[in-house]
Short mmCIF file of C-alpha atoms and ligand atoms in Angstrom, two decimals:
data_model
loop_
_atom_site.label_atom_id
_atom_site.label_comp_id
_atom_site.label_asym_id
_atom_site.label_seq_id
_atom_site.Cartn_x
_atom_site.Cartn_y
_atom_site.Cartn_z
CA UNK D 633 -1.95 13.95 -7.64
CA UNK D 634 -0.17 15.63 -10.63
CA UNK D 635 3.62 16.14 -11.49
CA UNK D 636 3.18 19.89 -10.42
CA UNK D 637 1.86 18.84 -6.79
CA UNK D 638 5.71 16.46 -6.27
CA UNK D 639 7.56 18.77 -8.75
CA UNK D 640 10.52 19.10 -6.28
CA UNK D 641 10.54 14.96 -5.59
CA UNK D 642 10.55 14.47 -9.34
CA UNK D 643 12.87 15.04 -12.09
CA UNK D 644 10.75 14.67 -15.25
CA UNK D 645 7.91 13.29 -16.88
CA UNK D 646 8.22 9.89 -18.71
CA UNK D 647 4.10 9.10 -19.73
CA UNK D 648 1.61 11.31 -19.27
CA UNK D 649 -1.64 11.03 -18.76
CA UNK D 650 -2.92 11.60 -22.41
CA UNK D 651 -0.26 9.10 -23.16
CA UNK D 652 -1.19 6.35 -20.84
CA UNK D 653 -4.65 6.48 -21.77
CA UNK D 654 -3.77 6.40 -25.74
CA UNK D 655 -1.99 3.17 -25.28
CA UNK D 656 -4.28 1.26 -22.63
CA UNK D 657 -6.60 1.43 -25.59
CA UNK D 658 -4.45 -0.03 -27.76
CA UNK D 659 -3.43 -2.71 -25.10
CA UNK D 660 -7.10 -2.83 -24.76
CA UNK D 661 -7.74 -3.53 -28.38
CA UNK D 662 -5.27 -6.02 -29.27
CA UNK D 663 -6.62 -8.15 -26.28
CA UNK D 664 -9.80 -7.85 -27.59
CA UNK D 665 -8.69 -9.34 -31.24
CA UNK D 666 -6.79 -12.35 -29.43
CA UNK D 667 -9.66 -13.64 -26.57
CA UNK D 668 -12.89 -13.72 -28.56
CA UNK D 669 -15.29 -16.39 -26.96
CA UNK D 670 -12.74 -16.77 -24.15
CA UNK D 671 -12.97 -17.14 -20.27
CA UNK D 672 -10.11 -14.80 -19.26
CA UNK D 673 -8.83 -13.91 -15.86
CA UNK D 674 -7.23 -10.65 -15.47
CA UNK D 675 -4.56 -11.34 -12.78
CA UNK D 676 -3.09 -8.28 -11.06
CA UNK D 677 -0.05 -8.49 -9.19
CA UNK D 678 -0.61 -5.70 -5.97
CA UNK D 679 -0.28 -3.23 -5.42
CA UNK D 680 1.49 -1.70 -8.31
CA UNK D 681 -0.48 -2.98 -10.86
CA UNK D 682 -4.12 -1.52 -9.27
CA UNK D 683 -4.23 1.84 -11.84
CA UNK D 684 -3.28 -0.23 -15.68
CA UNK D 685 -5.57 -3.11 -14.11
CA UNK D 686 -8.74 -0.60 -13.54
CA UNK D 687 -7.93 1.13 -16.85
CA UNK D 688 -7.26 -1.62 -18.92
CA UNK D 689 -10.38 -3.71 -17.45
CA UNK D 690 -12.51 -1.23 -18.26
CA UNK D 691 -11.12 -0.54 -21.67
CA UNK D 692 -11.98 -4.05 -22.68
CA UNK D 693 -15.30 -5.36 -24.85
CA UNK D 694 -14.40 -8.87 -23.46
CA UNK D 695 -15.95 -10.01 -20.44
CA UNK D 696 -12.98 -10.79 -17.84
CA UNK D 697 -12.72 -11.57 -14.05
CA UNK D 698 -10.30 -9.67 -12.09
CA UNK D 699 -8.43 -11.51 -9.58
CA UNK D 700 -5.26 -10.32 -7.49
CA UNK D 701 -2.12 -11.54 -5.77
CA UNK D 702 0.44 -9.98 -3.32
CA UNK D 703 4.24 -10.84 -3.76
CA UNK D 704 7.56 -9.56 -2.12
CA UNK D 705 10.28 -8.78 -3.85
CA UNK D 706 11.52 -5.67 -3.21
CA UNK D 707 11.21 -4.23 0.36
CA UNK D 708 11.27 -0.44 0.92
CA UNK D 709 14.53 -0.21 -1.13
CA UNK D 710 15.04 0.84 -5.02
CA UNK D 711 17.08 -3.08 -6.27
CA UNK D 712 15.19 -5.73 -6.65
CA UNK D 713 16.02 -8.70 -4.41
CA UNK D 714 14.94 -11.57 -6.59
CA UNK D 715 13.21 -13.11 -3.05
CA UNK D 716 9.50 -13.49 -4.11
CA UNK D 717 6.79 -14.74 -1.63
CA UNK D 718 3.12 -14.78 -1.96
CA UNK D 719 1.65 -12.46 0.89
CA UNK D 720 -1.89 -13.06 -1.06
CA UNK D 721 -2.77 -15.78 -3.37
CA UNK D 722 -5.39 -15.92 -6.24
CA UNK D 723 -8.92 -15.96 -4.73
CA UNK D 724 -10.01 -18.19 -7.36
CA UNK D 725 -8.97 -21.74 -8.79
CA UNK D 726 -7.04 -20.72 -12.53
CA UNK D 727 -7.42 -24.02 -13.92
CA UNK D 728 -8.48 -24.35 -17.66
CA UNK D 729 -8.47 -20.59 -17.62
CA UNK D 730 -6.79 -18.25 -19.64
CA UNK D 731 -5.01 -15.71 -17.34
CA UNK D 732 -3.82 -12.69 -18.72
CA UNK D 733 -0.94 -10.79 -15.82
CA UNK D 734 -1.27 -7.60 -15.58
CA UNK D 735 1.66 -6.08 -14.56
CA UNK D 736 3.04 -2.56 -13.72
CA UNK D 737 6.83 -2.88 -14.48
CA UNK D 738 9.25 -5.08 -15.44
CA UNK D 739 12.25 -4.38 -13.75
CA UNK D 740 14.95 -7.88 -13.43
CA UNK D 741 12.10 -10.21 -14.58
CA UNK D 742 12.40 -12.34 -11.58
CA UNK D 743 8.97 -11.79 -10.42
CA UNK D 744 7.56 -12.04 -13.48
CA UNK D 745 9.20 -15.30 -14.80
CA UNK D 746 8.55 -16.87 -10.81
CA UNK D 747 4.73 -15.98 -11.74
CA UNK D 748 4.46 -17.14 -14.94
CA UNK D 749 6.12 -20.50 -13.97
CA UNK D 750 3.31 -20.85 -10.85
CA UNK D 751 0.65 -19.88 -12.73
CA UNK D 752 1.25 -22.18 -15.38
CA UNK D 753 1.96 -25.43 -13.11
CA UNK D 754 -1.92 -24.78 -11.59
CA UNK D 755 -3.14 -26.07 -14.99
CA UNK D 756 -3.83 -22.81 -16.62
CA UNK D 757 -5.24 -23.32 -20.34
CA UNK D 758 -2.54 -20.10 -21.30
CA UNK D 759 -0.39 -17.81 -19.51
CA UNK D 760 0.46 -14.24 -21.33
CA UNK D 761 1.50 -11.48 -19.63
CA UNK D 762 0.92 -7.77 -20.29
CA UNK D 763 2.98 -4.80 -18.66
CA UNK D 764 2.65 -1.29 -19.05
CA UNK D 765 6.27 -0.24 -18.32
CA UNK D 766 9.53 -2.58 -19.11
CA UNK D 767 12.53 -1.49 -18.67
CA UNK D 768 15.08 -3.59 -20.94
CA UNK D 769 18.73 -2.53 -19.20
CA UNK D 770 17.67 -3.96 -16.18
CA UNK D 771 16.36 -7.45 -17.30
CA UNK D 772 18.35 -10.19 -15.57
CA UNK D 773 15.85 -13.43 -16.95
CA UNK D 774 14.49 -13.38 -20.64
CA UNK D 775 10.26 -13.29 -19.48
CA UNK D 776 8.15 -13.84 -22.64
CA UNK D 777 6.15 -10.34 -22.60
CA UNK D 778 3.11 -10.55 -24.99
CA UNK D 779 2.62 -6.46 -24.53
CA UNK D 780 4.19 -3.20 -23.72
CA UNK D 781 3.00 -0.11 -22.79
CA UNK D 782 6.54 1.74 -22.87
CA UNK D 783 9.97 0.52 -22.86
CA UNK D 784 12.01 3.13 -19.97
CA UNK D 785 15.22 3.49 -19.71
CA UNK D 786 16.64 2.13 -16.39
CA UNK D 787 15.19 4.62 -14.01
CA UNK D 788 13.35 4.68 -10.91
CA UNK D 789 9.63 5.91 -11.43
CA UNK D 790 6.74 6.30 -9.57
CA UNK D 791 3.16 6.95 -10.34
CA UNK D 792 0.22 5.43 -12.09
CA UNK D 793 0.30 2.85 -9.21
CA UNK D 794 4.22 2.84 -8.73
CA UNK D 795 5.92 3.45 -5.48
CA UNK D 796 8.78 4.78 -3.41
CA UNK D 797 8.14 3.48 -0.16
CA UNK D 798 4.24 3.51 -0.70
CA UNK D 799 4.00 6.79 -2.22
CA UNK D 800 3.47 8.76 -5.37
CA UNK D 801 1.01 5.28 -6.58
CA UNK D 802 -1.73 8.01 -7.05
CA UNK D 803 0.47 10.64 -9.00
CA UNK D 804 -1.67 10.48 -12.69
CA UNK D 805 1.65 10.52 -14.79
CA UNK D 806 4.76 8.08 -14.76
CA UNK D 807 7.98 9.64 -13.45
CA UNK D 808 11.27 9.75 -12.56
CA UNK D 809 11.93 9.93 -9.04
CA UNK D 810 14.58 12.64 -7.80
CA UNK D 811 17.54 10.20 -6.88
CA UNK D 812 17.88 12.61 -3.93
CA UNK D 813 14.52 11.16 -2.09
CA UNK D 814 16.24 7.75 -2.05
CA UNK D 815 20.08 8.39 -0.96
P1 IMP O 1223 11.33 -7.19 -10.98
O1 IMP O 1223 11.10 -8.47 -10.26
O2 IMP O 1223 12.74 -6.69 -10.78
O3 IMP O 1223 11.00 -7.27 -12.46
O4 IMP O 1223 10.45 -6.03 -10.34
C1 IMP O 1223 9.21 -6.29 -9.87
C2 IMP O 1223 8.52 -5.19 -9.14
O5 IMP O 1223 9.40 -4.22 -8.60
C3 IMP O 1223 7.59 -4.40 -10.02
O6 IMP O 1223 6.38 -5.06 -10.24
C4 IMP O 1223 7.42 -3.13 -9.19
O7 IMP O 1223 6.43 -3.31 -8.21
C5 IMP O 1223 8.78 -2.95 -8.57
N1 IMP O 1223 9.57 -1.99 -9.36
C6 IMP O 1223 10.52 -2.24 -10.28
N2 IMP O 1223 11.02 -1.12 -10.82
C7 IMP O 1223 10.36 -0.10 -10.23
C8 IMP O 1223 10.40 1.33 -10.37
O8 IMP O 1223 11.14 1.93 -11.17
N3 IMP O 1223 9.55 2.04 -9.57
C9 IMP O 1223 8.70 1.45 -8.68
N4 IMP O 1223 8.61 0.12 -8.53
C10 IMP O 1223 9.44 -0.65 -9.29
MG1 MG O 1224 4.55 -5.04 -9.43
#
């Protein structure tokens, strides 16, 4: 779906699609440079995460395995709750590994600092995490970030995998959702 398809849900355009592709290449590269002669999992945090994950993956030279998990933080609503349960854990044992999260957004931080914690305690050999989207007025925990795609300002968006109550994940663009949808 493109931004002229939901023009009258959205409000503007914050990446587009020749952007997102631009900088997945760079995320791509610089993860490249760092795991050389590594064994790297690629873990994905659903659903959001499911458009940078099959981008990025496939951007790499490495070889990587891909493995996912399901957390709840948020509900249908727009504020993040800071409640996280697994609904899905890892397929696969992490230990001695180097896991790389893949995530869409970084929002509070409270999912991502509650991930990084659990993934380390299962023995992982490092933890960094990569995010396409952060958006730095809403942090509530400091969550070391190794990469950014974009810093946002404190907006809701949808697209490239991002919701509003499960829709919009397959618009090809990031943007801002109408605040009238949602109030
Ligand atoms: P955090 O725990 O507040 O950092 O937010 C975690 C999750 O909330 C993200 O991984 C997203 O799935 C979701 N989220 C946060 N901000 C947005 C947004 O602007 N649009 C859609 N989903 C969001
Ligand atoms: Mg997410």
């Amino acid at each position: 779906m493109n931004f002229e398809s939901a023009k009258s849900q959205l409000t503007k355009v914050l990446v587009t699609e020749e952007q997102i592709k631009t900088r997945v290449a760079e995320l791509a590269a610089e993860i490249d440079a760092k795991y050389q002669g590594k064994e790297v999992v690629l873990v994905g945090v659903l659903k959001g995460a499911i458009m940078f994950m099959a981008d990025l993956s496939r951007a790499l030279s490495i070889p990587t395995s891909m493995d996912w998990m399901a957390l709840s933080s948020y509900g249908s609503g727009t504020v993040s709750s800071g409640v996280i349960r697994i609904r899905k854990d890892l397929d696969a044992e992490i230990h001695g590994k180097h896991v790389i999260i893949v995530e869409d957004i970084i929002d509070s931080g409270l999912t991502l600092s509650w991930l990084q914690t659990t993934l380390n305690s299962r023995g992982a050999a490092s933890v960094e995490v990569v995010a396409f989207l952060r958006k730095p007025a809403a942090a509530k925990v400091e969550v070391p970030v190794w990469l950014v795609g974009y810093d946002i300002p404190n907006e809701f968006v949808v697209g490239y995998g991002l919701d509003y109550n499960e829709q919009y994940r397959t618009l090809n663009c990031v943007a801002v959702l109408d605040p009238k949808v949602y109030s």
